[in-house]
GROMACS .gro file of C-alpha atoms in nm:
model
  270
    1MET     CA    1 -11.580   4.753   1.479
    2ASP     CA    2 -11.768   4.901   1.762
    3HIS     CA    3 -11.893   4.815   2.104
    4GLY     CA    4 -12.247   4.830   2.288
    5LYS     CA    5 -12.372   4.757   2.561
    6ASN     CA    6 -12.203   4.446   2.765
    7ASP     CA    7 -11.891   4.519   2.533
    8MET     CA    8 -12.088   4.358   2.253
    9GLU     CA    9 -11.871   4.370   1.915
   10ILE     CA   10 -12.083   4.546   1.591
   11LEU     CA   11 -12.003   4.588   1.246
   12GLU     CA   12 -11.891   4.939   1.179
   13ALA     CA   13 -12.199   5.101   0.950
   14THR     CA   14 -12.251   5.404   0.762
   15ASP     CA   15 -12.584   5.559   0.687
   16ASP     CA   16 -12.743   5.503   0.356
   17ALA     CA   17 -12.984   5.794   0.210
   18TYR     CA   18 -13.268   5.536   0.281
   19GLY     CA   19 -13.315   5.441   0.629
   20GLY     CA   20 -13.059   5.137   0.567
   21VAL     CA   21 -12.678   5.092   0.638
   22ILE     CA   22 -12.344   5.028   0.423
   23VAL     CA   23 -12.128   4.790   0.600
   24ASP     CA   24 -11.775   4.740   0.416
   25VAL     CA   25 -11.614   4.481   0.626
   26ARG     CA   26 -11.220   4.517   0.662
   27LYS     CA   27 -11.155   4.280   0.945
   28LYS     CA   28 -11.062   3.880   0.874
   29MET     CA   29 -11.324   3.656   1.097
   30ASP     CA   30 -11.354   3.282   1.072
   31PRO     CA   31 -11.748   3.200   1.051
   32PRO     CA   32 -11.846   3.145   1.402
   33THR     CA   33 -11.689   3.469   1.498
   34PHE     CA   34 -11.882   3.621   1.193
   35VAL     CA   35 -12.205   3.482   1.261
   36ALA     CA   36 -12.210   3.567   1.598
   37VAL     CA   37 -12.114   3.974   1.529
   38LEU     CA   38 -12.340   3.970   1.230
   39ARG     CA   39 -12.631   3.886   1.469
   40ALA     CA   40 -12.535   4.142   1.722
   41SER     CA   41 -12.537   4.395   1.438
   42ILE     CA   42 -12.867   4.332   1.292
   43SER     CA   43 -13.021   4.332   1.644
   44ARG     CA   44 -12.881   4.648   1.712
   45TRP     CA   45 -12.990   4.801   1.384
   46ARG     CA   46 -13.301   4.674   1.400
   47GLN     CA   47 -13.333   4.856   1.732
   48GLN     CA   48 -13.215   5.133   1.577
   49GLY     CA   49 -13.511   5.107   1.284
   50LYS     CA   50 -13.260   5.068   1.022
   51ARG     CA   51 -13.439   4.913   0.734
   52GLY     CA   52 -13.187   4.774   0.435
   53VAL     CA   53 -12.840   4.634   0.531
   54TRP     CA   54 -12.591   4.647   0.232
   55LEU     CA   55 -12.291   4.404   0.339
   56LYS     CA   56 -11.991   4.411   0.128
   57LEU     CA   57 -11.762   4.132   0.176
   58PRO     CA   58 -11.382   4.151   0.001
   59ILE     CA   59 -11.330   3.800  -0.194
   60GLU     CA   60 -11.020   3.775   0.132
   61LEU     CA   61 -11.370   3.676   0.308
   62SER     CA   62 -11.515   3.437   0.080
   63SER     CA   63 -11.519   3.191   0.327
   64VAL     CA   64 -11.828   3.359   0.523
   65VAL     CA   65 -12.056   3.436   0.226
   66ASP     CA   66 -12.268   3.076   0.318
   67SER     CA   67 -12.289   3.188   0.703
   68ALA     CA   68 -12.435   3.543   0.549
   69VAL     CA   69 -12.697   3.304   0.326
   70LYS     CA   70 -12.788   3.126   0.619
   71GLU     CA   71 -12.873   3.448   0.820
   72GLY     CA   72 -13.075   3.559   0.558
   73PHE     CA   73 -12.872   3.785   0.324
   74TRP     CA   74 -12.887   3.722  -0.065
   75TYR     CA   75 -12.632   3.819  -0.351
   76HIS     CA   76 -12.745   4.172  -0.494
   77HIS     CA   77 -12.388   4.193  -0.735
   78ALA     CA   78 -12.023   4.089  -0.758
   79GLU     CA   79 -11.702   4.248  -0.856
   80ALA     CA   80 -11.359   4.117  -0.889
   81THR     CA   81 -11.276   4.171  -0.550
   82TYR     CA   82 -11.604   4.174  -0.362
   83LEU     CA   83 -11.973   4.040  -0.296
   84MET     CA   84 -12.224   4.277  -0.228
   85MET     CA   85 -12.513   4.076  -0.032
   86VAL     CA   86 -12.827   4.267   0.101
   87TYR     CA   87 -13.062   4.194   0.403
   88TRP     CA   88 -13.386   4.351   0.491
   89ILE     CA   89 -13.472   4.382   0.858
   90PRO     CA   90 -13.855   4.501   0.844
   91GLU     CA   91 -14.060   4.192   0.843
   92THR     CA   92 -14.409   4.351   0.750
   93THR     CA   93 -14.265   4.540   0.463
   94PRO     CA   94 -14.151   4.445   0.100
   95HIS     CA   95 -13.790   4.520   0.063
   96THR     CA   96 -13.718   4.803  -0.172
   97PHE     CA   97 -13.314   4.777  -0.283
   98PRO     CA   98 -13.295   4.841  -0.650
   99PRO     CA   99 -13.203   4.609  -0.879
  100ASN     CA  100 -12.837   4.550  -1.018
  101ALA     CA  101 -12.753   4.717  -1.321
  102SER     CA  102 -12.989   4.576  -1.600
  103HIS     CA  103 -12.773   4.665  -1.922
  104ARG     CA  104 -12.462   4.638  -2.069
  105VAL     CA  105 -12.341   4.886  -2.265
  106GLY     CA  106 -12.103   4.891  -2.593
  107VAL     CA  107 -12.020   5.052  -2.921
  108GLY     CA  108 -11.972   5.079  -3.285
  109ALA     CA  109 -11.758   5.299  -3.478
  110PHE     CA  110 -11.808   5.462  -3.811
  111VAL     CA  111 -11.514   5.600  -3.916
  112ILE     CA  112 -11.537   5.739  -4.254
  113ASN     CA  113 -11.169   5.851  -4.450
  114GLN     CA  114 -11.187   6.167  -4.724
  115LYS     CA  115 -11.212   5.936  -4.987
  116GLY     CA  116 -11.564   5.813  -4.848
  117GLN     CA  117 -11.409   5.435  -4.738
  118ILE     CA  118 -11.498   5.301  -4.410
  119LEU     CA  119 -11.309   5.126  -4.161
  120VAL     CA  120 -11.384   4.766  -4.105
  121VAL     CA  121 -11.217   4.483  -3.964
  122GLN     CA  122 -11.259   4.107  -3.917
  123GLU     CA  123 -11.227   3.919  -3.579
  124ASN     CA  124 -11.048   3.620  -3.449
  125GLY     CA  125 -11.312   3.546  -3.203
  126GLY     CA  126 -11.640   3.581  -3.132
  127MET     CA  127 -11.993   3.498  -3.331
  128PHE     CA  128 -11.815   3.662  -3.630
  129ALA     CA  129 -11.494   3.428  -3.645
  130GLY     CA  130 -11.407   3.258  -3.950
  131THR     CA  131 -11.726   3.388  -4.142
  132GLY     CA  132 -11.525   3.636  -4.354
  133ILE     CA  133 -11.802   3.895  -4.270
  134TRP     CA  134 -11.646   4.286  -4.264
  135LYS     CA  135 -11.775   4.497  -3.956
  136MET     CA  136 -11.733   4.817  -3.781
  137PRO     CA  137 -11.466   4.844  -3.459
  138THR     CA  138 -11.686   4.735  -3.168
  139GLY     CA  139 -11.639   4.682  -2.814
  140VAL     CA  140 -11.785   4.738  -2.466
  141VAL     CA  141 -11.794   5.047  -2.269
  142GLU     CA  142 -11.527   5.031  -1.921
  143GLN     CA  143 -11.631   5.146  -1.596
  144GLY     CA  144 -11.666   5.502  -1.586
  145GLU     CA  145 -11.598   5.575  -1.950
  146ASP     CA  146 -11.781   5.803  -2.157
  147ILE     CA  147 -11.942   5.645  -2.490
  148CYS     CA  148 -11.791   5.897  -2.718
  149ALA     CA  149 -11.439   5.793  -2.567
  150ALA     CA  150 -11.516   5.441  -2.578
  151ALA     CA  151 -11.537   5.436  -2.942
  152VAL     CA  152 -11.236   5.613  -2.994
  153ARG     CA  153 -11.051   5.388  -2.765
  154GLU     CA  154 -11.176   5.071  -2.946
  155VAL     CA  155 -11.055   5.166  -3.285
  156GLN     CA  156 -10.739   5.252  -3.137
  157GLU     CA  157 -10.729   4.917  -2.990
  158GLU     CA  158 -10.842   4.717  -3.258
  159THR     CA  159 -10.671   4.902  -3.580
  160GLY     CA  160 -10.430   5.149  -3.461
  161ILE     CA  161 -10.645   5.429  -3.632
  162ASP     CA  162 -10.658   5.769  -3.413
  163THR     CA  163 -10.970   5.943  -3.447
  164LYS     CA  164 -11.220   6.236  -3.301
  165PHE     CA  165 -11.564   6.171  -3.215
  166VAL     CA  166 -11.825   6.338  -3.432
  167GLU     CA  167 -12.182   6.214  -3.346
  168LEU     CA  168 -12.376   5.951  -3.216
  169LEU     CA  169 -12.565   5.822  -3.522
  170THR     CA  170 -12.806   5.570  -3.364
  171PHE     CA  171 -12.846   5.319  -3.073
  172ARG     CA  172 -13.055   5.025  -3.059
  173GLN     CA  173 -13.173   4.848  -2.702
  174SER     CA  174 -13.185   4.471  -2.691
  175HIS     CA  175 -13.268   4.193  -2.413
  176LYS     CA  176 -13.191   3.866  -2.326
  177SER     CA  177 -12.794   3.944  -2.408
  178PHE     CA  178 -12.462   3.885  -2.162
  179PHE     CA  179 -12.606   3.654  -1.897
  180GLY     CA  180 -12.981   3.736  -1.945
  181LYS     CA  181 -12.890   4.120  -1.934
  182SER     CA  182 -13.019   4.366  -2.175
  183ASP     CA  183 -12.774   4.544  -2.410
  184LEU     CA  184 -12.781   4.889  -2.521
  185PHE     CA  185 -12.531   4.978  -2.826
  186PHE     CA  186 -12.454   5.287  -2.922
  187VAL     CA  187 -12.313   5.350  -3.284
  188CYS     CA  188 -12.059   5.673  -3.299
  189MET     CA  189 -11.945   5.830  -3.595
  190LEU     CA  190 -11.552   5.905  -3.612
  191ARG     CA  191 -11.315   6.137  -3.812
  192PRO     CA  192 -10.990   5.924  -3.866
  193LEU     CA  193 -10.686   6.148  -3.755
  194SER     CA  194 -10.434   5.897  -3.892
  195PHE     CA  195 -10.448   5.629  -4.208
  196THR     CA  196 -10.245   5.346  -4.156
  197ILE     CA  197 -10.390   5.053  -4.049
  198LYS     CA  198 -10.159   4.863  -3.750
  199LYS     CA  199 -10.424   4.566  -3.615
  200GLN     CA  200 -10.481   4.443  -3.284
  201ASP     CA  201 -10.328   4.052  -3.398
  202CYS     CA  202 -10.502   3.921  -3.081
  203GLU     CA  203 -10.851   4.011  -3.194
  204ILE     CA  204 -10.832   4.111  -3.546
  205LYS     CA  205 -10.754   3.890  -3.816
  206GLU     CA  206 -10.798   4.167  -4.047
  207ALA     CA  207 -10.856   4.535  -4.099
  208GLN     CA  208 -10.900   4.765  -4.412
  209TRP     CA  209 -11.042   5.075  -4.562
  210MET     CA  210 -11.327   4.982  -4.763
  211GLY     CA  211 -11.614   5.147  -4.967
  212MET     CA  212 -11.960   5.241  -4.811
  213GLU     CA  213 -12.152   5.041  -5.074
  214GLU     CA  214 -11.919   4.755  -5.058
  215TYR     CA  215 -11.965   4.729  -4.721
  216ALA     CA  216 -12.362   4.792  -4.702
  217SER     CA  217 -12.387   4.498  -4.964
  218GLN     CA  218 -12.240   4.214  -4.747
  219PRO     CA  219 -12.538   3.922  -4.776
  220PHE     CA  220 -12.479   3.961  -4.408
  221VAL     CA  221 -12.579   4.301  -4.368
  222GLN     CA  222 -12.853   4.267  -4.651
  223GLU     CA  223 -13.026   3.969  -4.486
  224ARG     CA  224 -13.032   4.103  -4.098
  225GLU     CA  225 -13.261   4.428  -4.029
  226ILE     CA  226 -13.061   4.569  -3.777
  227PHE     CA  227 -12.743   4.545  -3.962
  228ASN     CA  228 -12.916   4.677  -4.278
  229SER     CA  229 -13.085   4.978  -4.095
  230VAL     CA  230 -12.762   5.070  -3.936
  231ALA     CA  231 -12.580   5.074  -4.291
  232LYS     CA  232 -12.885   5.290  -4.426
  233ILE     CA  233 -12.824   5.534  -4.158
  234CYS     CA  234 -12.459   5.578  -4.172
  235LEU     CA  235 -12.484   5.590  -4.560
  236ALA     CA  236 -12.738   5.839  -4.510
  237ARG     CA  237 -12.496   6.039  -4.292
  238LYS     CA  238 -12.227   6.003  -4.569
  239GLU     CA  239 -12.450   6.154  -4.809
  240ASN     CA  240 -12.527   6.456  -4.550
  241ALA     CA  241 -12.886   6.347  -4.553
  242TYR     CA  242 -12.869   6.216  -4.205
  243SER     CA  243 -12.789   6.424  -3.862
  244GLY     CA  244 -12.695   6.267  -3.506
  245PHE     CA  245 -12.633   6.418  -3.170
  246SER     CA  246 -12.327   6.576  -3.070
  247ALA     CA  247 -12.172   6.553  -2.754
  248LEU     CA  248 -12.203   6.877  -2.500
  249LEU     CA  249 -12.005   6.859  -2.195
  250ASN     CA  250 -12.196   6.913  -1.876
  251THR     CA  251 -12.201   6.902  -1.501
  252SER     CA  252 -12.464   6.675  -1.354
  253GLY     CA  253 -12.712   6.792  -1.106
  254PHE     CA  254 -12.623   6.666  -0.823
  255SER     CA  255 -12.254   6.603  -0.800
  256ASN     CA  256 -12.147   6.863  -1.009
  257LYS     CA  257 -11.952   6.544  -1.154
  258LYS     CA  258 -11.887   6.638  -1.539
  259CYS     CA  259 -12.078   6.463  -1.804
  260TYR     CA  260 -12.147   6.432  -2.158
  261LEU     CA  261 -12.497   6.537  -2.280
  262TYR     CA  262 -12.616   6.426  -2.648
  263CYS     CA  263 -12.815   6.612  -2.831
  264SER     CA  264 -12.953   6.713  -3.194
  265SER     CA  265 -12.587   6.826  -3.384
  266THR     CA  266 -12.793   7.155  -3.520
  267TYR     CA  267 -12.847   7.227  -3.196
  268THR     CA  268 -12.652   7.522  -3.057
  269PRO     CA  269 -12.698   7.611  -2.655
  270SER     CA  270 -12.702   8.010  -2.615
   0.00000   0.00000   0.00000
């Protein structure tokens, strides 16, 4: 906290890139004290011509959430340890806060061995539990994790098979999925580096190597267009009649952080 005129306590804030402020509340306060400090802070920011206010409240300060709502803040997003709330100071213009993340990202792994067999699993839970359907290992990409790395990790966790990323074969986008979010699902081709299956007992009922044609002929796959289309793409790749996207390690434009650019596997950078 800092102090202004009349020794008024103000929330510490850093400027964002769009004329607003970011407040990371660390000091514990009871609701009445929090409201007084928040009102004084907003008054100061209004005088300074600030626009949006990002208010990050740790879970330890959950008792002041209702107070923030009553002062005009609304939810933007939440994580395990904090809630992010926002407030728009200008009264004559609509807010320009970007929406929260709109998509969840998932991966499926097409792992094919030298015999032309693919790695498949039956799950203990979820929509496939108890159906007898064999499917590719799948999972959700974790925060800060690359798609190619997520596919390798999921296969190792579910089946104990070590793999190496080869190509991104295809992806699909769907909507109104997990809690109303849109969903991106990437099918990756992996090359096995080991072959002895050691399944994850808590999530996986069975795991095995299966002929590609046997997998694709399952009634569930045949009767559902998206599963059938993916199976056809995988089969075409097995027969070298299709090529996907390789992962090229690059640096991002602004932060110089490492990232992967997925492009045609036939492209060779000069």
